[in-house]
mmCIF file of C-alpha atoms and ligand atoms in Angstrom:
data_model
loop_
_atom_site.group_PDB
_atom_site.id
_atom_site.type_symbol
_atom_site.label_atom_id
_atom_site.label_comp_id
_atom_site.label_asym_id
_atom_site.label_seq_id
_atom_site.Cartn_x
_atom_site.Cartn_y
_atom_site.Cartn_z
ATOM 1 C CA MET R 1 -4.829 7.186 22.517
ATOM 2 C CA ILE R 2 -5.051 7.080 18.738
ATOM 3 C CA GLU R 3 -6.127 10.742 18.877
ATOM 4 C CA GLN R 4 -2.934 11.547 20.799
ATOM 5 C CA ILE R 5 -0.815 9.816 18.167
ATOM 6 C CA LYS R 6 -2.543 11.860 15.497
ATOM 7 C CA GLU R 7 -2.160 15.143 17.384
ATOM 8 C CA LYS R 8 1.538 14.557 18.064
ATOM 9 C CA ALA R 9 2.152 13.622 14.420
ATOM 10 C CA LEU R 10 0.392 16.749 13.171
ATOM 11 C CA ASN R 11 2.257 18.960 15.672
ATOM 12 C CA GLU R 12 5.566 17.513 14.531
ATOM 13 C CA ASP R 13 4.767 17.719 10.814
ATOM 14 C CA VAL R 14 4.803 13.964 10.359
ATOM 15 C CA PRO R 15 2.786 13.336 7.197
ATOM 16 C CA ILE R 16 -0.148 11.078 8.046
ATOM 17 C CA ILE R 17 -3.221 10.200 6.016
ATOM 18 C CA LYS R 18 -5.990 12.827 6.003
ATOM 19 C CA ASP R 19 -9.260 12.111 7.824
ATOM 20 C CA ASP R 20 -11.468 11.487 4.802
ATOM 21 C CA GLY R 21 -8.720 9.452 3.088
ATOM 22 C CA LEU R 22 -8.552 7.288 6.209
ATOM 23 C CA ILE R 23 -12.333 6.868 6.374
ATOM 24 C CA PHE R 24 -12.288 5.778 2.732
ATOM 25 C CA LEU R 25 -9.388 3.367 3.338
ATOM 26 C CA LEU R 26 -11.210 1.753 6.274
ATOM 27 C CA LYS R 27 -14.407 1.492 4.244
ATOM 28 C CA ILE R 28 -12.579 -0.337 1.442
ATOM 29 C CA ILE R 29 -10.976 -2.737 3.960
ATOM 30 C CA ARG R 30 -14.356 -3.434 5.553
ATOM 31 C CA GLU R 31 -16.281 -3.838 2.285
ATOM 32 C CA ARG R 32 -13.679 -6.083 0.683
ATOM 33 C CA ASN R 33 -13.102 -8.035 3.877
ATOM 34 C CA CYS R 34 -9.330 -7.497 3.671
ATOM 35 C CA ARG R 35 -7.394 -9.522 6.222
ATOM 36 C CA GLU R 36 -3.782 -9.401 5.034
ATOM 37 C CA ILE R 37 -2.502 -5.863 4.501
ATOM 38 C CA LEU R 38 0.845 -4.502 3.378
ATOM 39 C CA GLU R 39 1.601 -0.848 4.061
ATOM 40 C CA LEU R 40 4.476 0.958 2.346
ATOM 41 C CA GLY R 41 5.400 3.881 4.632
ATOM 42 C CA THR R 42 4.592 3.441 8.346
ATOM 43 C CA ALA R 43 5.601 6.833 9.761
ATOM 44 C CA VAL R 44 4.464 6.647 13.424
ATOM 45 C CA GLY R 45 1.967 3.824 12.826
ATOM 46 C CA TYR R 46 -1.156 5.996 12.738
ATOM 47 C CA SER R 47 -2.797 4.445 9.664
ATOM 48 C CA ALA R 48 -1.589 0.920 10.552
ATOM 49 C CA ILE R 49 -3.157 1.138 14.021
ATOM 50 C CA ASN R 50 -6.415 2.433 12.558
ATOM 51 C CA MET R 51 -6.538 -0.427 10.062
ATOM 52 C CA ALA R 52 -5.720 -3.061 12.698
ATOM 53 C CA LEU R 53 -8.415 -1.749 15.057
ATOM 54 C CA LEU R 54 -11.074 -2.623 12.457
ATOM 55 C CA SER R 55 -11.011 -6.332 13.220
ATOM 56 C CA ASP R 56 -9.129 -8.836 15.400
ATOM 57 C CA ASP R 57 -8.216 -11.013 12.441
ATOM 58 C CA ILE R 58 -6.454 -8.320 10.410
ATOM 59 C CA HIS R 59 -2.688 -8.702 10.050
ATOM 60 C CA ILE R 60 -0.476 -5.900 8.755
ATOM 61 C CA ASP R 61 3.095 -5.808 7.501
ATOM 62 C CA THR R 62 4.278 -2.212 7.377
ATOM 63 C CA ILE R 63 7.631 -0.896 6.171
ATOM 64 C CA GLU R 64 9.604 2.112 7.369
ATOM 65 C CA LYS R 65 13.205 3.100 6.684
ATOM 66 C CA ASN R 66 13.486 6.096 9.006
ATOM 67 C CA GLU R 67 14.772 4.911 12.389
ATOM 68 C CA ASP R 68 13.077 7.606 14.449
ATOM 69 C CA MET R 69 9.724 6.923 12.756
ATOM 70 C CA TYR R 70 10.219 3.188 13.159
ATOM 71 C CA ARG R 71 10.904 3.475 16.898
ATOM 72 C CA GLN R 72 7.889 5.702 17.466
ATOM 73 C CA ALA R 73 5.685 3.331 15.461
ATOM 74 C CA VAL R 74 6.835 0.293 17.445
ATOM 75 C CA ALA R 75 6.152 2.118 20.738
ATOM 76 C CA ASN R 76 2.723 3.350 19.600
ATOM 77 C CA ILE R 77 1.725 -0.105 18.368
ATOM 78 C CA ARG R 78 2.856 -1.716 21.625
ATOM 79 C CA ASN R 79 0.906 0.853 23.636
ATOM 80 C CA GLU R 80 -2.205 -0.110 21.684
ATOM 81 C CA GLY R 81 -1.527 -3.812 22.351
ATOM 82 C CA LEU R 82 -1.333 -4.515 18.623
ATOM 83 C CA GLU R 83 2.211 -5.869 18.336
ATOM 84 C CA GLU R 84 0.944 -9.400 17.585
ATOM 85 C CA ARG R 85 -0.924 -8.180 14.511
ATOM 86 C CA ILE R 86 1.209 -5.335 13.151
ATOM 87 C CA ASP R 87 4.738 -6.212 12.076
ATOM 88 C CA VAL R 88 6.852 -3.125 11.508
ATOM 89 C CA HIS R 89 9.811 -3.842 9.232
ATOM 90 C CA PHE R 90 12.729 -1.460 9.614
ATOM 91 C CA THR R 91 14.049 -1.501 6.056
ATOM 92 C CA ALA R 92 13.858 0.259 2.704
ATOM 93 C CA ILE R 93 10.822 -0.828 0.716
ATOM 94 C CA GLU R 94 13.104 -1.642 -2.194
ATOM 95 C CA ASP R 95 14.782 -4.333 -0.057
ATOM 96 C CA TYR R 96 11.618 -5.920 1.316
ATOM 97 C CA LYS R 97 10.848 -9.317 -0.175
ATOM 98 C CA THR R 98 8.092 -11.708 0.830
ATOM 99 C CA ASP R 99 6.002 -14.533 -0.605
ATOM 100 C CA ARG R 100 2.969 -13.419 1.380
ATOM 101 C CA LYS R 101 -0.226 -12.503 -0.516
ATOM 102 C CA TYR R 102 -2.074 -9.337 0.480
ATOM 103 C CA ASP R 103 -5.710 -8.318 0.070
ATOM 104 C CA LEU R 104 -4.750 -4.662 0.181
ATOM 105 C CA ILE R 105 -1.457 -2.892 -0.418
ATOM 106 C CA PHE R 106 -1.493 0.662 0.918
ATOM 107 C CA VAL R 107 1.125 2.704 -0.931
ATOM 108 C CA ASP R 108 2.100 5.766 1.075
ATOM 109 C CA ALA R 109 5.867 6.239 0.745
ATOM 110 C CA ALA R 110 8.055 7.995 -1.881
ATOM 111 C CA LYS R 111 5.601 9.440 -4.415
ATOM 112 C CA ALA R 112 8.066 9.260 -7.309
ATOM 113 C CA GLN R 113 8.369 5.504 -6.837
ATOM 114 C CA TYR R 114 4.714 4.484 -7.080
ATOM 115 C CA MET R 115 5.141 2.633 -10.397
ATOM 116 C CA LYS R 116 8.232 0.857 -9.108
ATOM 117 C CA TYR R 117 6.396 -0.238 -5.939
ATOM 118 C CA THR R 118 3.460 -1.450 -8.019
ATOM 119 C CA ASP R 119 5.704 -3.654 -10.151
ATOM 120 C CA GLN R 120 7.662 -4.827 -7.115
ATOM 121 C CA PHE R 121 4.586 -6.020 -5.226
ATOM 122 C CA TYR R 122 2.243 -6.997 -8.057
ATOM 123 C CA ASP R 123 2.863 -10.720 -7.464
ATOM 124 C CA ASN R 124 2.023 -10.233 -3.776
ATOM 125 C CA LEU R 125 -1.492 -9.087 -4.549
ATOM 126 C CA SER R 126 -4.153 -11.736 -3.900
ATOM 127 C CA ASP R 127 -6.559 -12.524 -6.742
ATOM 128 C CA ASP R 128 -9.131 -10.073 -5.394
ATOM 129 C CA GLY R 129 -6.522 -7.683 -4.047
ATOM 130 C CA VAL R 130 -6.247 -3.927 -4.469
ATOM 131 C CA PHE R 131 -3.544 -1.297 -4.399
ATOM 132 C CA PHE R 132 -4.563 1.877 -2.543
ATOM 133 C CA TYR R 133 -2.431 4.969 -3.265
ATOM 134 C CA ASP R 134 -2.500 8.164 -1.201
ATOM 135 C CA ASN R 135 -1.409 11.732 -2.139
ATOM 136 C CA MET R 136 -2.332 11.409 -5.804
ATOM 137 C CA ILE R 137 -3.053 15.154 -6.101
ATOM 138 C CA PHE R 138 -0.211 16.104 -3.752
ATOM 139 C CA HIS R 139 -1.827 19.078 -2.015
ATOM 140 C CA GLY R 140 -3.392 20.133 -5.324
ATOM 141 C CA MET R 141 0.012 20.589 -6.960
ATOM 142 C CA VAL R 142 -0.784 18.177 -9.801
ATOM 143 C CA TYR R 143 -3.132 20.856 -11.158
ATOM 144 C CA ASN R 144 -0.452 23.548 -11.372
ATOM 145 C CA VAL R 145 2.879 21.888 -12.080
ATOM 146 C CA GLU R 146 4.465 24.905 -13.723
ATOM 147 C CA GLY R 147 3.679 26.973 -10.619
ATOM 148 C CA ILE R 148 5.836 24.703 -8.413
ATOM 149 C CA ARG R 149 9.055 26.565 -7.623
ATOM 150 C CA ASN R 150 11.073 23.787 -6.024
ATOM 151 C CA ARG R 151 12.653 21.714 -8.774
ATOM 152 C CA GLY R 152 12.671 18.449 -6.800
ATOM 153 C CA THR R 153 8.990 18.808 -5.900
ATOM 154 C CA ARG R 154 8.125 19.668 -9.507
ATOM 155 C CA SER R 155 9.914 16.571 -10.760
ATOM 156 C CA MET R 156 8.166 14.388 -8.176
ATOM 157 C CA VAL R 157 4.735 15.803 -9.033
ATOM 158 C CA LYS R 158 5.389 15.183 -12.742
ATOM 159 C CA LYS R 159 6.197 11.570 -11.907
ATOM 160 C CA LEU R 160 2.920 11.300 -9.999
ATOM 161 C CA ILE R 161 1.009 12.600 -13.033
ATOM 162 C CA ASN R 162 2.885 10.201 -15.281
ATOM 163 C CA PHE R 163 2.112 7.353 -12.877
ATOM 164 C CA LEU R 164 -1.628 8.058 -13.102
ATOM 165 C CA GLU R 165 -1.408 8.026 -16.900
ATOM 166 C CA LEU R 166 0.478 4.715 -16.862
ATOM 167 C CA MET R 167 -2.117 3.209 -14.513
ATOM 168 C CA ARG R 168 -4.960 4.400 -16.757
ATOM 169 C CA ASN R 169 -3.453 2.330 -19.555
ATOM 170 C CA ASP R 170 -2.231 -0.594 -17.489
ATOM 171 C CA LYS R 171 -4.092 -3.722 -18.549
ATOM 172 C CA ARG R 172 -3.373 -5.456 -15.244
ATOM 173 C CA PHE R 173 -5.772 -3.177 -13.370
ATOM 174 C CA ASP R 174 -9.179 -1.579 -13.205
ATOM 175 C CA ILE R 175 -8.710 1.770 -11.546
ATOM 176 C CA MET R 176 -10.806 4.278 -9.646
ATOM 177 C CA PHE R 177 -9.351 7.754 -9.168
ATOM 178 C CA CYS R 178 -10.958 9.704 -6.307
ATOM 179 C CA GLU R 179 -9.306 13.083 -6.671
ATOM 180 C CA ASP R 180 -11.555 14.835 -4.155
ATOM 181 C CA VAL R 181 -11.032 12.350 -1.318
ATOM 182 C CA GLY R 182 -8.260 13.235 1.137
ATOM 183 C CA ASP R 183 -5.136 14.153 -0.792
ATOM 184 C CA GLY R 184 -6.325 12.214 -3.830
ATOM 185 C CA ILE R 185 -6.795 8.454 -3.698
ATOM 186 C CA LEU R 186 -6.219 5.949 -6.455
ATOM 187 C CA ILE R 187 -7.500 2.400 -6.153
ATOM 188 C CA ALA R 188 -6.274 -0.246 -8.565
ATOM 189 C CA SER R 189 -7.890 -3.668 -8.478
ATOM 190 C CA ARG R 190 -6.390 -6.665 -10.191
ATOM 191 C CA ARG R 191 -8.235 -7.317 -13.440
ATOM 192 C CA LYS R 192 -9.853 -10.727 -13.614
ATOM 193 C CA LYS R 193 -8.087 -13.165 -15.938
HETATM 194 C C1 SAM T 1 3.352 9.682 4.301
HETATM 195 S S1 SAM T 1 4.339 8.866 5.484
HETATM 196 C C2 SAM T 1 3.360 7.460 5.944
HETATM 197 C C3 SAM T 1 2.142 7.844 6.731
HETATM 198 C C4 SAM T 1 1.363 6.673 7.301
HETATM 199 N N1 SAM T 1 1.002 5.730 6.287
HETATM 200 C C5 SAM T 1 0.092 7.198 7.973
HETATM 201 O O1 SAM T 1 -0.828 7.623 7.235
HETATM 202 O O2 SAM T 1 0.015 7.185 9.217
HETATM 203 C C6 SAM T 1 5.568 8.116 4.464
HETATM 204 C C7 SAM T 1 6.643 7.340 5.218
HETATM 205 O O3 SAM T 1 7.328 6.521 4.260
HETATM 206 C C8 SAM T 1 8.683 6.429 4.633
HETATM 207 N N2 SAM T 1 9.437 6.079 3.421
HETATM 208 C C9 SAM T 1 9.647 6.846 2.323
HETATM 209 N N3 SAM T 1 10.361 6.182 1.412
HETATM 210 C C10 SAM T 1 10.622 4.957 1.934
HETATM 211 C C11 SAM T 1 11.335 3.813 1.473
HETATM 212 N N4 SAM T 1 11.897 3.805 0.285
HETATM 213 N N5 SAM T 1 11.399 2.721 2.274
HETATM 214 C C12 SAM T 1 10.789 2.727 3.500
HETATM 215 N N6 SAM T 1 10.111 3.785 3.992
HETATM 216 C C13 SAM T 1 10.023 4.884 3.223
HETATM 217 C C14 SAM T 1 9.011 7.803 5.183
HETATM 218 O O4 SAM T 1 10.122 7.747 6.062
HETATM 219 C C15 SAM T 1 7.711 8.211 5.871
HETATM 220 O O5 SAM T 1 7.755 7.938 7.261
#
């Protein structure tokens, strides 16, 4: 079933996490014993379902603003019998507010907004919590910015590069940049006080 969701997403050009990025994400969740997860960017629910299938006591809030994606995600999650543990919120991330604390915040929505999302949800990170960011090399484009023809894409990729630089100097976090995993993964763990 999950394989069908993946195949359909790939056929329809829905951007979902790459295989080795997903394996790495699941490994981090397992090793850190994450139970409360926030996902920014649901798409059709592929990564959320994979995370929820790891353990019966995992709960996920996931946010999606595109109605078609949202509807597909809700249907996929129901088909997997996971609707009690995955809450899909049909809203813009910018408008989502909660007091809940999360062990892992998976950031996988608008790439130009990664710093904004980090600041927005910093207080929602549990003491041992981590941010997990996908697409940090954006199909390798971060290595050849001047070669990017599309102006909007170039601007977005520059913001991604700037975000990495900001995170390298951000005293709130210890970071690990895995540029050769998936589409480039960044993990930021809350620095101990
Ligand atoms: C890369 S896809 C998510 C893929 C998913 N995490 C997976 O691996 O299966 C990013 C999704 O974020 C959504 N998105 C982008 N900006 C958003 C925003 N500001 N608020 C809510 N959703 C947003 C897009 O509609 C898109 O479906």
